[in-house]
Every structure is written in C-alpha cells, then in structure tokens.
C-alpha cells in the first residue's frame, strides 16, 4: 500500500518550549487513524505541521510522496477544522454555497461555476445525507448537520486524505455516533484515508483502524488491548505511566 | 420633478446611487471578516491625505486615495503580525491617521474645503469627481463579480480558502486597494466621519432577511440605494445635510427592522402556544 503521509523524526518547539521530539509515523492509503492525547499534548500543532502552517524544527514531512515544503496539491488534502462554524454561526451562507466554494481549484481563478460544479456540489451533499438541507443557512443547522456540511465541503474535491481536528466537539452524543458511522462508511466504500485528531478515545477506538497517542512529546501506537486498558484505568493512573510501559516494548521514534 | 431640474441634484443622485452599489459590496466582506471598523480607520486617515493634497495644491481626493491605500496596507501588515488581536491594527492606523490629519490641517489655508470632507458634500461634486466615482464604481463592480467566490471563501474561512488553492494574499491585496479607493471617494460625498456606517448598516439590514450569501449581497445593495435616494430627497426638501441624512435613515430602518422582527417573533410564539 502506498504511503499518504510520512512523518520522519519530526521535532517542533514554540520558542524554547519543546512540543515534540523526533516523532515519526506513516499513514497508508485507506487507513483510518485517530491521534489521541490530552489537552495541550500538541495534537492541533501536529495537524498544523501536516497542513504546512508550521515548519518542523527538524525532521521531514511528506504528503502524497512530496516534501511538504514543495507540496502544491492542497485540494487533495481535505481539512475539517475544530469547532466547525461555531465562531461563524451567523455567516449568511447556505450549505450549498459553502460546499461549492471549495471547488475553487476546479473552477479556476476569476471564473464562474458551471453545471458540472453544481452537480458535484449536490453529489457531495448527498454523500453526507445533507442534500435536503442544501438551501438552508448554515446557522439554522444543528452542530451535527454543520459538521456534515464541512465533510461535504472537503469531499467535493475528491480528496486523497481527510484531516479532521476534533470533529465531535460541540455536537450531541447521537450526532457523534452518526458522524463516526459516516466516516467509517466513507473510509470503507470510497477508500478515503482519514486522520482524525480527537480526545474521544472511547468511541473513536471502535471505528478507527489505527490509534496513535501523543503525550510528553512522543507518539506511540496503541493496540486494542492497550486502549481498553487505558479506558478501564482512566481514573486510576496517569496515561503517562502506562505509555512509558508501552514505549519499553516499542520504539516511539519508529515507523508505525 | 423640481428636484431633478438642478444639475447638482442630478449629479448627487448619480454619484449617490453608484456609491450605494459599491459600498455594500465592500461592506459585506468587511463585516463578515469582522473588520467593521476598517471603514472608520481608512476614512479618518483619508483626511490626512485630503490635508496633504490641499497643502501641496493637488486634488484632495487623489491625496485621500494615496493615504487610504497606505493605511489599508498598514492595517493588513499589522493584522498579519498580530492575528489574534487583529482589531488592534485598525486602532493603531486610525490613531496615526487622525493624528496626522490633525497636524496637517493646521497648515491648510482653506479650512472650509477641508471641513467639507468631514461630513461630505454630495451636492457639490465636480465633473472630475463624478468621472472618478464612475470609473472607480465600474472597477469595484467588475472586481467584485470576478472575485465573488474568492472573497466569499476568504471571508468564511481564510485557512480553508488557502488550502483550496485560492491565492489569498493576492485577493486580500486587491480587496484592500478596492476598499481604500472606495472609502476615499465616498468620504468626499457622504463624509469621512460617517462612511463606515454606510458600509455596515445596509449589510446589517440585509443579514436580517438574506437566505443566502447571494441574497444578502443583493439586499445590501437594495437597502443602500433606498437609503441614498430617500436621504437625498429628504435632505433636499427639509434642507438637511445629505450625508448625515442618508446614514440616519439607514440606522432608523435598521432599528425598525430589528424591532419589527422581535415583535413578529413574539406574535409567532404566542400563536404557537395557542
């Protein structure tokens, strides 16, 4: 299977404060990966590095086999931001307008959308079961529905990989389950590679194929037993102690 | 109609309607980017350009355009350096602009000419100014149509717009120049002190009715044209200052709309309970 994301010995620090030290992992085509970790562990920073918004202090990142410094195919990388539209809830735009906006790379600079772009927009909304809400203002949709519109906005470009930053924040339990089911369906039916940053280890672990845990500047791969152990001991021991045990048997700088 | 027998009133209507079309086009992006005060900062800085133009003997509008462009680029540069407190950039440039305008105005010999820029003088538009407004209006309308989807996406989510491939820096630069030029010419007509109201109030009214971005843009333009036409009529027959009258009508309509919507919501709630 081809590598979609390759992170090699990446270190990063904000000023003199180190966030990661020699982190490495690979994501393969068709993977559904969850990156978990406590608040402040650096999950969102890792996403910013993957989006090229921050540059690593050392190490290298490759997206779709291209060095991130020279990467140009950003439309192939779908990104769903944290909190969706919560800060922009009164923005006067319909679901359809928001999804269509992401077709820029296909429409072109200073050009207007054509019939084919309208059909792609419609199809994308159908994929996330939101076609019936295409003419609704984004502010009139529930948190879960807004998140689906964000997914449709990414899917409209037929991305090779989708990066999600805390996709379940601010949505109710039923909508969270429905969102995970939708992501699983997209992953299985379309082969879409998904990398999701989340602290919702309990529910996410039932759906993803790989779980990476970020803590104390290191990244470790957790298997199903370790996740169950983590969940059952949640309030008894700090995660750090068990991660050190895990690291004892596995090189955290290695290629997962 | 007697009002249209006067050449200066015909010009006032032409210039007023053209500005009422372009100001909301700029205004909606400014409002959605949460930079509503940018109009105030630019128009106040334009006064420094007006004073410099009057001192150097060049057309004050050209001076205002140069000052506005410099101020707009300054705001954008500061905004990038302190993105989390971007509104600070507006306050910094506004302070600098007002300070400079205050100092330079002391050297202006014809104080009446300078003062006309504070509250505008739409009924005293020269041929050159009318042609300038017409040319700038065409440029702004054309740019707004061509950059419609790009401006929409940047206003909605600048980060995702960049990932979608939109040349965000270029589009922001073009928009900054358009904003500066629009504010400069509008300052001459409706006045530097009230231009930001005309940028924000029609958009605020339209957002109460718009069911999509496209509708909100069209409604904003309709509201701005309505305020301008009614304001000019009222100013002519009641002998009021046109710039201030236009803005006050806008604010009055906005208050009326908000009040009416609140009453309607209460009536609907009561009917649902019954």
Short mmCIF file of C-alpha atoms in Angstrom, two decimals:
data_model
loop_
_atom_site.label_atom_id
_atom_site.label_comp_id
_atom_site.label_asym_id
_atom_site.label_seq_id
_atom_site.Cartn_x
_atom_site.Cartn_y
_atom_site.Cartn_z
CA UNK A 1 0.00 0.00 0.00
CA UNK A 2 1.24 3.48 -0.82
CA UNK A 3 2.13 5.99 1.87
CA UNK A 4 -0.12 9.01 2.02
CA UNK A 5 1.60 10.74 4.95
CA UNK A 6 5.15 10.16 6.12
CA UNK A 7 6.50 11.94 9.19
CA UNK A 8 10.19 11.30 9.88
CA UNK A 9 11.93 12.26 13.13
CA UNK A 10 9.98 15.50 13.41
CA UNK A 11 10.76 17.79 16.32
CA UNK A 12 8.96 21.03 16.99
CA UNK A 13 9.05 23.71 19.66
CA UNK A 14 7.29 27.01 20.30
CA UNK A 15 10.29 29.20 21.14
CA UNK A 16 12.21 27.34 23.83
CA UNK A 17 9.23 25.14 24.76
CA UNK A 18 9.56 21.72 23.07
CA UNK A 19 6.30 20.13 21.85
CA UNK A 20 7.58 17.02 20.02
CA UNK A 21 10.86 15.24 19.93
CA UNK A 22 11.74 13.02 16.96
CA UNK A 23 8.19 11.89 16.23
CA UNK A 24 7.68 9.53 13.33
CA UNK A 25 4.74 7.73 11.76
CA UNK A 26 3.27 6.78 8.42
CA UNK A 27 -0.31 6.73 7.19
CA UNK A 28 -1.14 4.41 4.30
CA UNK A 29 -3.86 4.70 1.69
CA UNK A 30 -7.18 3.58 3.16
CA UNK A 31 -6.11 3.97 6.81
CA UNK A 32 -8.49 5.42 9.36
CA UNK A 33 -6.23 6.86 12.03
CA UNK A 34 -7.06 8.53 15.32
CA UNK A 35 -4.43 10.71 17.00
CA UNK A 36 -5.34 10.98 20.65
CA UNK A 37 -3.81 12.81 23.57
CA UNK A 38 -4.65 15.05 26.48
CA UNK A 39 -5.32 18.78 26.08
CA UNK A 40 -2.07 20.58 25.31
CA UNK A 41 -0.33 17.40 24.13
CA UNK A 42 0.23 19.00 20.74
CA UNK A 43 -2.47 17.31 18.63
CA UNK A 44 -3.53 20.50 16.87
CA UNK A 45 0.12 21.51 16.45
CA UNK A 46 0.74 18.20 14.70
CA UNK A 47 -2.16 18.96 12.33
CA UNK A 48 -0.74 22.43 11.65
CA UNK A 49 2.57 20.79 10.73
CA UNK A 50 0.73 18.42 8.37
CA UNK A 51 -1.06 21.40 6.80
CA UNK A 52 2.21 23.26 6.29
CA UNK A 53 1.15 26.10 8.58
CA UNK A 54 4.08 25.42 10.89
CA UNK A 55 7.55 24.20 9.91
CA UNK A 56 9.25 21.45 11.97
CA UNK A 57 12.40 22.39 13.85
CA UNK A 58 13.98 19.24 12.45
CA UNK A 59 12.89 16.18 10.51
CA UNK A 60 10.77 15.90 7.37
CA UNK A 61 7.12 15.52 6.38
CA UNK A 62 5.97 14.03 3.07
CA UNK A 63 2.40 14.27 1.78
CA UNK A 64 1.43 12.07 -1.17
CA UNK A 65 5.17 11.34 -1.64
CA UNK A 66 6.08 15.02 -1.97
CA UNK A 67 8.13 17.03 0.51
CA UNK A 68 5.74 19.37 2.33
CA UNK A 69 7.98 22.36 1.50
CA UNK A 70 7.22 21.89 -2.20
CA UNK A 71 3.71 20.44 -1.82
CA UNK A 72 1.15 22.11 -4.09
CA UNK A 73 -1.76 19.61 -4.25
CA UNK A 74 -3.58 21.06 -1.24
CA UNK A 75 -7.06 20.39 -2.71
CA UNK A 76 -6.19 16.67 -2.39
CA UNK A 77 -5.82 17.20 1.36
CA UNK A 78 -9.24 17.77 2.86
CA UNK A 79 -9.23 19.60 6.16
CA UNK A 80 -12.13 19.83 8.62
CA UNK A 81 -11.38 22.45 11.31
CA UNK A 82 -12.18 22.21 15.01
CA UNK A 83 -15.49 23.72 16.17
CA UNK A 84 -16.76 23.94 12.59
CA UNK A 85 -18.89 27.03 12.23
CA UNK A 86 -19.42 27.74 15.91
CA UNK A 87 -17.48 31.02 15.65
CA UNK A 88 -19.17 31.89 12.38
CA UNK A 89 -22.70 30.74 13.02
CA UNK A 90 -24.38 33.90 11.70
CA UNK A 91 -22.49 33.82 8.42
CA UNK A 92 -25.17 34.32 5.74
CA UNK A 93 -24.34 31.31 3.56
CA UNK A 94 -26.24 28.18 2.59
CA UNK A 95 -24.84 24.66 2.82
CA UNK A 96 -24.66 24.57 -0.98
CA UNK A 97 -22.70 27.85 -1.20
CA UNK A 98 -20.21 26.61 1.40
CA UNK A 99 -19.61 23.28 -0.33
CA UNK A 100 -19.34 24.88 -3.78
CA UNK A 101 -16.73 27.37 -2.51
CA UNK A 102 -14.24 24.54 -2.07
CA UNK A 103 -14.33 23.74 -5.79
CA UNK A 104 -12.02 26.66 -6.49
CA UNK A 105 -9.21 24.51 -7.86
CA UNK A 106 -11.60 23.01 -10.42
CA UNK A 107 -13.46 26.21 -11.31
CA UNK A 108 -10.34 28.38 -11.55
CA UNK A 109 -9.33 31.92 -10.64
CA UNK A 110 -11.70 34.66 -11.91
CA UNK A 111 -14.04 32.01 -13.41
CA UNK A 112 -17.61 31.05 -12.63
CA UNK A 113 -19.05 27.66 -11.60
CA UNK A 114 -20.65 25.56 -14.35
CA UNK A 115 -23.37 22.91 -14.34
CA UNK A 116 -20.84 20.14 -13.61
CA UNK A 117 -19.70 22.01 -10.47
CA UNK A 118 -23.30 22.33 -9.29
CA UNK A 119 -23.76 18.58 -9.79
CA UNK A 120 -20.58 17.82 -7.85
CA UNK A 121 -21.82 20.00 -5.01
CA UNK A 122 -25.16 18.19 -4.99
CA UNK A 123 -23.48 14.78 -5.08
CA UNK A 124 -21.19 15.73 -2.21
CA UNK A 125 -24.14 16.82 -0.06
CA UNK A 126 -25.89 13.54 -0.95
CA UNK A 127 -22.85 11.58 0.26
CA UNK A 128 -23.30 13.01 3.75
CA UNK A 129 -27.13 12.84 3.64
CA UNK A 130 -27.49 16.63 3.57
CA UNK A 131 -28.98 17.15 0.09
CA UNK A 132 -32.35 18.07 1.61
CA UNK A 133 -30.70 20.91 3.53
CA UNK A 134 -28.69 22.43 0.67
CA UNK A 135 -30.59 25.72 0.70
CA UNK A 136 -30.60 26.14 4.48
CA UNK A 137 -28.45 28.83 6.10
CA UNK A 138 -25.56 27.22 7.96
CA UNK A 139 -26.61 28.92 11.19
CA UNK A 140 -30.02 27.20 11.01
CA UNK A 141 -28.47 23.71 11.08
CA UNK A 142 -27.61 21.67 14.18
CA UNK A 143 -23.98 21.10 15.21
CA UNK A 144 -24.01 17.60 13.74
CA UNK A 145 -25.51 18.83 10.45
CA UNK A 146 -22.95 21.65 10.25
CA UNK A 147 -20.19 19.06 10.68
CA UNK A 148 -21.68 17.03 7.80
CA UNK A 149 -21.65 20.16 5.61
CA UNK A 150 -17.96 20.58 6.46
CA UNK A 151 -17.36 16.98 5.42
CA UNK A 152 -19.24 17.59 2.16
CA UNK A 153 -17.08 20.69 1.56
CA UNK A 154 -13.99 18.50 1.78
CA UNK A 155 -15.46 15.58 -0.21
CA UNK A 156 -16.46 17.77 -3.15
CA UNK A 157 -12.79 17.85 -4.20
CA UNK A 158 -12.38 14.04 -4.15
CA UNK A 159 -9.51 14.30 -1.65
CA UNK A 160 -6.98 11.53 -1.12
CA UNK A 161 -6.76 12.17 2.60
CA UNK A 162 -9.04 13.90 5.07
CA UNK A 163 -7.65 15.56 8.21
CA UNK A 164 -10.16 16.24 10.97
CA UNK A 165 -9.45 18.35 14.05
CA UNK A 166 -11.66 17.28 16.98
CA UNK A 167 -14.70 16.65 14.75
CA UNK A 168 -17.01 15.72 17.64
CA UNK A 169 -16.52 18.90 19.69
CA UNK A 170 -19.82 20.62 20.45
CA UNK A 171 -22.16 18.00 18.99
CA UNK A 172 -24.53 15.71 20.88
CA UNK A 173 -23.92 12.00 21.53
CA UNK A 174 -26.33 10.75 18.84
CA UNK A 175 -24.74 13.02 16.24
CA UNK A 176 -21.25 11.85 17.28
CA UNK A 177 -22.15 8.21 16.66
CA UNK A 178 -23.77 9.07 13.37
CA UNK A 179 -20.67 11.07 12.36
CA UNK A 180 -18.33 8.16 13.15
CA UNK A 181 -20.58 5.79 11.18
CA UNK A 182 -20.48 8.17 8.24
CA UNK A 183 -16.67 8.47 8.39
CA UNK A 184 -16.38 4.66 8.56
CA UNK A 185 -18.67 4.29 5.54
CA UNK A 186 -16.63 6.84 3.55
CA UNK A 187 -13.40 5.08 4.56
CA UNK A 188 -14.67 1.62 3.57
CA UNK A 189 -16.72 2.47 0.48
CA UNK A 190 -14.53 5.10 -1.15
CA UNK A 191 -11.13 4.12 0.27
CA UNK A 192 -10.68 7.61 1.67
CA UNK A 193 -7.73 7.93 4.06
CA UNK A 194 -8.80 9.62 7.28
CA UNK A 195 -6.61 11.11 10.01
CA UNK A 196 -8.60 12.40 12.94
CA UNK A 197 -7.31 14.28 15.97
CA UNK A 198 -9.56 13.57 18.95
CA UNK A 199 -9.64 13.15 22.70
CA UNK A 200 -12.72 10.94 22.38
CA UNK A 201 -10.69 7.71 22.67
CA UNK A 202 -13.68 5.69 23.93
CA UNK A 203 -15.90 5.97 20.89
CA UNK A 204 -13.26 6.68 18.26
CA UNK A 205 -11.33 3.47 19.00
CA UNK A 206 -14.34 1.36 17.96
CA UNK A 207 -14.27 2.80 14.46
CA UNK A 208 -10.62 3.52 13.55
CA UNK A 209 -8.04 1.06 12.21
CA UNK A 210 -5.07 2.63 13.99
CA UNK A 211 -4.69 4.73 17.14
CA UNK A 212 -1.67 6.92 17.83
CA UNK A 213 -1.24 8.53 21.22
CA UNK A 214 0.59 11.80 21.70
CA UNK A 215 1.96 12.54 25.14
CA UNK A 216 5.05 14.11 26.67
CA UNK A 217 6.37 14.95 23.21
CA UNK A 218 6.30 11.35 22.00
CA UNK A 219 3.94 9.40 19.77
CA UNK A 220 3.09 5.76 20.41
CA UNK A 221 0.84 3.30 18.64
CA UNK A 222 -1.85 1.74 20.83
CA UNK A 223 -3.38 -1.63 20.04
CA UNK A 224 -6.90 -2.62 21.06
CA UNK A 225 -5.81 -4.14 24.41
CA UNK A 226 -3.83 -1.07 25.35
CA UNK A 227 -6.80 1.16 24.52
CA UNK A 228 -9.12 -0.99 26.61
CA UNK A 229 -6.55 -0.90 29.41
CA UNK A 230 -6.35 2.88 29.09
CA UNK A 231 -10.13 3.21 29.26
CA UNK A 232 -10.52 0.87 32.23
CA UNK A 233 -7.74 2.58 34.21
CA UNK A 234 -8.74 6.06 33.15
CA UNK A 235 -9.16 7.48 36.62
CA UNK A 236 -6.60 5.39 38.47
CA UNK A 237 -3.26 6.11 36.82
CA UNK A 238 -1.94 8.88 34.62
CA UNK A 239 -1.72 7.85 30.98
CA UNK A 240 1.97 8.76 31.01
CA UNK A 241 2.96 5.83 33.24
CA UNK A 242 1.35 3.25 31.01
CA UNK A 243 2.74 4.92 27.92
CA UNK A 244 6.21 4.53 29.35
CA UNK A 245 5.47 0.79 29.70
CA UNK A 246 4.30 0.73 26.12
CA UNK A 247 7.39 2.57 24.97
CA UNK A 248 9.53 -0.01 26.76
CA UNK A 249 8.42 -2.57 24.21
CA UNK A 250 8.24 -0.36 21.14
CA UNK A 251 10.41 2.37 19.71
CA UNK A 252 8.36 5.55 19.76
CA UNK A 253 10.51 7.10 17.05
CA UNK A 254 9.81 4.31 14.68
CA UNK A 255 7.62 3.99 11.65
CA UNK A 256 4.12 2.82 12.60
CA UNK B 1 -39.85 66.77 -10.56
CA UNK B 2 -38.38 70.07 -9.44
CA UNK B 3 -35.53 68.35 -7.66
CA UNK B 4 -34.15 67.00 -10.96
CA UNK B 5 -34.16 70.39 -12.64
CA UNK B 6 -30.97 71.23 -10.81
CA UNK B 7 -27.74 69.94 -12.31
CA UNK B 8 -26.13 69.49 -8.88
CA UNK B 9 -29.00 67.28 -7.69
CA UNK B 10 -28.87 65.10 -10.80
CA UNK B 11 -25.13 64.62 -10.15
CA UNK B 12 -25.81 63.91 -6.49
CA UNK B 13 -28.26 61.13 -7.42
CA UNK B 14 -25.91 59.58 -10.00
CA UNK B 15 -22.91 59.65 -7.66
CA UNK B 16 -25.01 58.60 -4.64
CA UNK B 17 -26.53 55.58 -6.41
CA UNK B 18 -23.16 54.47 -7.80
CA UNK B 19 -21.64 54.62 -4.33
CA UNK B 20 -24.69 52.87 -2.86
CA UNK B 21 -24.00 49.98 -5.22
CA UNK B 22 -20.28 49.61 -4.50
CA UNK B 23 -20.08 50.42 -0.77
CA UNK B 24 -22.15 47.36 0.33
CA UNK B 25 -20.05 45.13 -1.97
CA UNK B 26 -17.02 46.16 0.06
CA UNK B 27 -19.06 46.38 3.26
CA UNK B 28 -20.31 42.80 3.25
CA UNK B 29 -16.78 41.37 3.10
CA UNK B 30 -15.57 43.84 5.73
CA UNK B 31 -18.46 42.90 8.05
CA UNK B 32 -18.06 39.15 7.51
CA UNK B 33 -14.30 39.39 8.16
CA UNK B 34 -15.21 41.13 11.43
CA UNK B 35 -13.37 44.28 10.44
CA UNK B 36 -16.35 46.64 10.56
CA UNK B 37 -14.27 49.48 11.95
CA UNK B 38 -11.89 49.41 8.98
CA UNK B 39 -14.06 51.97 7.17
CA UNK B 40 -13.68 54.36 10.06
CA UNK B 41 -9.91 53.92 10.22
CA UNK B 42 -9.49 54.44 6.47
CA UNK B 43 -11.83 57.40 6.22
CA UNK B 44 -10.14 59.14 9.15
CA UNK B 45 -6.75 58.50 7.58
CA UNK B 46 -8.08 59.82 4.27
CA UNK B 47 -8.41 63.19 5.99
CA UNK B 48 -4.62 63.27 6.33
CA UNK B 49 -4.41 62.74 2.56
CA UNK B 50 -7.01 65.47 1.97
CA UNK B 51 -5.00 67.91 4.11
CA UNK B 52 -1.75 66.92 2.35
CA UNK B 53 -3.43 67.37 -1.05
CA UNK B 54 -4.73 70.83 -0.13
CA UNK B 55 -1.31 71.88 1.21
CA UNK B 56 0.54 70.64 -1.88
CA UNK B 57 -2.05 72.01 -4.30
CA UNK B 58 -3.08 68.63 -5.76
CA UNK B 59 -6.63 67.24 -5.91
CA UNK B 60 -7.54 66.30 -2.31
CA UNK B 61 -9.34 63.13 -3.46
CA UNK B 62 -6.12 61.86 -5.02
CA UNK B 63 -4.36 62.68 -1.73
CA UNK B 64 -7.10 60.79 0.14
CA UNK B 65 -6.73 57.75 -2.16
CA UNK B 66 -2.94 57.64 -1.58
CA UNK B 67 -3.37 57.96 2.21
CA UNK B 68 -6.12 55.32 2.26
CA UNK B 69 -4.07 52.80 0.28
CA UNK B 70 -1.08 53.32 2.61
CA UNK B 71 -3.38 52.94 5.65
CA UNK B 72 -5.10 49.83 4.28
CA UNK B 73 -1.78 48.13 3.55
CA UNK B 74 -0.61 49.14 7.03
CA UNK B 75 -3.69 47.54 8.62
CA UNK B 76 -3.16 44.32 6.64
CA UNK B 77 0.55 44.22 7.58
CA UNK B 78 -0.14 44.71 11.31
CA UNK B 79 -3.07 42.22 11.18
CA UNK B 80 -0.73 39.53 9.88
CA UNK B 81 1.82 40.15 12.63
CA UNK B 82 -0.74 40.03 15.46
CA UNK B 83 -3.55 37.86 14.03
CA UNK B 84 -5.19 37.10 17.37
CA UNK B 85 -5.70 40.80 18.11
CA UNK B 86 -6.26 41.97 14.55
CA UNK B 87 -8.66 44.75 15.58
CA UNK B 88 -5.66 46.45 17.23
CA UNK B 89 -4.27 47.14 13.75
CA UNK B 90 -7.34 49.27 12.98
CA UNK B 91 -6.95 51.28 16.20
CA UNK B 92 -3.24 51.87 15.55
CA UNK B 93 -3.74 53.09 11.97
CA UNK B 94 -6.78 55.19 12.94
CA UNK B 95 -4.82 56.91 15.71
CA UNK B 96 -1.93 57.59 13.35
CA UNK B 97 -4.30 58.88 10.64
CA UNK B 98 -6.25 61.18 12.95
CA UNK B 99 -3.02 62.47 14.48
CA UNK B 100 -1.51 63.19 11.06
CA UNK B 101 -4.76 64.79 9.81
CA UNK B 102 -4.86 67.00 12.92
CA UNK B 103 -1.28 68.20 12.46
CA UNK B 104 -1.59 68.75 8.69
CA UNK B 105 -4.96 70.52 8.95
CA UNK B 106 -3.17 73.32 10.83
CA UNK B 107 -1.29 74.14 7.60
CA UNK B 108 -4.39 74.14 5.32
CA UNK B 109 -5.28 77.69 4.26
CA UNK B 110 -8.86 76.97 3.07
CA UNK B 111 -10.43 75.40 6.19
CA UNK B 112 -13.93 75.28 4.61
CA UNK B 113 -12.69 72.99 1.84
CA UNK B 114 -11.11 70.64 4.41
CA UNK B 115 -14.25 70.65 6.58
CA UNK B 116 -16.39 69.62 3.59
CA UNK B 117 -14.67 66.22 3.76
CA UNK B 118 -15.75 65.65 7.36
CA UNK B 119 -19.47 65.40 6.59
CA UNK B 120 -19.25 65.22 2.80
CA UNK B 121 -20.72 67.46 0.12
CA UNK B 122 -22.51 65.23 -2.36
CA UNK B 123 -24.31 68.23 -3.88
CA UNK B 124 -21.01 69.98 -4.68
CA UNK B 125 -19.47 67.29 -6.91
CA UNK B 126 -17.29 68.48 -9.78
CA UNK B 127 -17.13 66.90 -13.26
CA UNK B 128 -13.76 65.35 -12.43
CA UNK B 129 -15.10 63.85 -9.21
CA UNK B 130 -18.16 62.41 -10.95
CA UNK B 131 -16.00 60.77 -13.62
CA UNK B 132 -13.67 59.46 -10.89
CA UNK B 133 -16.61 57.95 -8.98
CA UNK B 134 -17.98 56.38 -12.20
CA UNK B 135 -14.59 54.83 -13.09
CA UNK B 136 -13.98 53.55 -9.55
CA UNK B 137 -17.53 52.15 -9.37
CA UNK B 138 -17.03 50.20 -12.61
CA UNK B 139 -13.69 48.86 -11.34
CA UNK B 140 -15.15 47.81 -7.96
CA UNK B 141 -18.23 46.15 -9.52
CA UNK B 142 -16.09 44.27 -12.05
CA UNK B 143 -13.60 43.15 -9.39
CA UNK B 144 -16.39 42.11 -7.02
CA UNK B 145 -18.08 39.98 -9.71
CA UNK B 146 -14.82 38.38 -10.85
CA UNK B 147 -13.60 37.74 -7.28
CA UNK B 148 -17.06 36.83 -5.95
CA UNK B 149 -16.30 33.21 -4.99
CA UNK B 150 -12.76 34.01 -3.78
CA UNK B 151 -13.90 36.85 -1.49
CA UNK B 152 -16.76 34.73 -0.18
CA UNK B 153 -14.47 31.84 0.77
CA UNK B 154 -11.80 34.06 2.33
CA UNK B 155 -14.46 35.83 4.43
CA UNK B 156 -15.90 32.46 5.51
CA UNK B 157 -12.67 30.63 6.31
CA UNK B 158 -9.30 32.03 5.25
CA UNK B 159 -7.37 28.88 6.16
CA UNK B 160 -9.60 26.55 4.12
CA UNK B 161 -9.58 29.06 1.26
CA UNK B 162 -5.79 28.82 1.16
CA UNK B 163 -5.96 25.01 1.19
CA UNK B 164 -8.49 25.13 -1.66
CA UNK B 165 -5.85 26.88 -3.75
CA UNK B 166 -7.16 30.45 -3.60
CA UNK B 167 -4.30 32.99 -3.83
CA UNK B 168 -5.37 34.54 -0.52
CA UNK B 169 -2.58 37.14 -0.37
CA UNK B 170 -3.30 38.43 -3.88
CA UNK B 171 -7.07 38.57 -3.34
CA UNK B 172 -6.64 40.29 0.04
CA UNK B 173 -4.28 42.83 -1.56
CA UNK B 174 -6.74 43.62 -4.38
CA UNK B 175 -9.59 43.92 -1.87
CA UNK B 176 -7.51 46.21 0.35
CA UNK B 177 -6.85 48.56 -2.59
CA UNK B 178 -10.54 48.50 -3.61
CA UNK B 179 -11.60 49.29 -0.03
CA UNK B 180 -9.15 52.18 0.20
CA UNK B 181 -10.22 53.69 -3.12
CA UNK B 182 -13.94 53.30 -2.35
CA UNK B 183 -13.59 54.90 1.08
CA UNK B 184 -11.62 57.82 -0.38
CA UNK B 185 -14.24 58.79 -2.93
CA UNK B 186 -17.10 58.10 -0.55
CA UNK B 187 -15.51 60.36 2.06
CA UNK B 188 -15.89 63.28 -0.35
CA UNK B 189 -19.59 62.60 -0.85
CA UNK B 190 -21.10 61.22 2.36
CA UNK B 191 -18.27 62.38 4.62
CA UNK B 192 -15.26 60.80 6.27
CA UNK B 193 -16.92 60.63 9.67
CA UNK B 194 -19.93 58.57 8.53
CA UNK B 195 -18.64 56.39 5.71
CA UNK B 196 -18.28 53.29 7.89
CA UNK B 197 -21.99 53.50 8.78
CA UNK B 198 -22.88 53.28 5.10
CA UNK B 199 -20.57 50.28 4.83
CA UNK B 200 -22.13 48.41 7.74
CA UNK B 201 -25.81 49.46 8.14
CA UNK B 202 -27.15 48.18 4.76
CA UNK B 203 -25.36 44.87 5.35
CA UNK B 204 -26.79 44.62 8.87
CA UNK B 205 -30.32 45.20 7.45
CA UNK B 206 -29.75 42.66 4.65
CA UNK B 207 -28.50 40.00 7.08
CA UNK B 208 -31.91 40.10 8.77
CA UNK B 209 -33.59 38.96 5.52
CA UNK B 210 -30.96 37.18 3.40
CA UNK B 211 -31.47 33.43 2.99
CA UNK B 212 -28.11 33.00 1.27
CA UNK B 213 -24.89 34.93 0.69
CA UNK B 214 -26.03 35.99 -2.78
CA UNK B 215 -29.35 37.27 -1.45
CA UNK B 216 -27.59 39.16 1.35
CA UNK B 217 -25.32 40.92 -1.17
CA UNK B 218 -28.29 41.92 -3.36
CA UNK B 219 -30.39 43.05 -0.40
CA UNK B 220 -27.45 45.11 0.94
CA UNK B 221 -27.22 46.97 -2.36
CA UNK B 222 -31.01 47.49 -2.46
CA UNK B 223 -31.02 48.87 1.10
CA UNK B 224 -28.07 51.20 0.38
CA UNK B 225 -29.72 52.55 -2.80
CA UNK B 226 -33.00 53.02 -0.91
CA UNK B 227 -31.30 54.91 1.94
CA UNK B 228 -29.41 57.12 -0.53
CA UNK B 229 -32.42 58.02 -2.68
CA UNK B 230 -34.73 58.68 0.29
CA UNK B 231 -31.93 60.55 2.08
CA UNK B 232 -31.27 62.83 -0.88
CA UNK B 233 -34.98 63.61 -1.30
CA UNK B 234 -35.35 64.32 2.41
CA UNK B 235 -32.18 66.41 2.53
CA UNK B 236 -33.35 68.49 -0.45
CA UNK B 237 -36.89 69.18 0.79
CA UNK B 238 -36.07 69.51 4.51
CA UNK B 239 -32.78 71.38 3.85
CA UNK B 240 -30.65 68.87 5.75
CA UNK B 241 -27.03 67.76 5.26
CA UNK B 242 -27.30 64.87 2.74
CA UNK B 243 -24.51 62.63 4.10
CA UNK B 244 -25.82 62.59 7.65
CA UNK B 245 -29.44 62.24 6.47
CA UNK B 246 -28.60 59.13 4.39
CA UNK B 247 -26.88 57.44 7.31
CA UNK B 248 -29.60 58.38 9.81
CA UNK B 249 -32.29 56.90 7.55
CA UNK B 250 -30.25 53.69 7.39
CA UNK B 251 -29.90 53.48 11.16
CA UNK B 252 -33.61 54.28 11.61
CA UNK B 253 -34.57 51.47 9.18
CA UNK B 254 -32.25 49.01 10.95
CA UNK B 255 -33.79 49.78 14.35
CA UNK B 256 -37.25 49.45 12.81
CA UNK B 257 -36.40 46.08 11.25
CA UNK B 258 -34.93 44.70 14.48
CA UNK B 259 -37.94 45.92 16.45
CA UNK B 260 -40.43 44.52 13.92
CA UNK B 261 -38.67 41.13 13.88
CA UNK B 262 -38.76 40.96 17.66
CA UNK B 263 -42.50 41.75 17.71
CA UNK B 264 -43.14 39.18 14.94
CA UNK B 265 -41.20 36.53 16.85
CA UNK B 266 -43.28 37.19 19.97
CA UNK B 267 -46.54 37.03 17.98
CA UNK B 268 -45.48 33.72 16.38
CA UNK B 269 -44.52 32.32 19.78
CA UNK B 270 -47.90 33.29 21.22
CA UNK B 271 -49.74 31.78 18.22
CA UNK B 272 -47.76 28.53 18.59
CA UNK B 273 -48.70 28.32 22.26
CA UNK B 274 -52.36 28.75 21.36
#
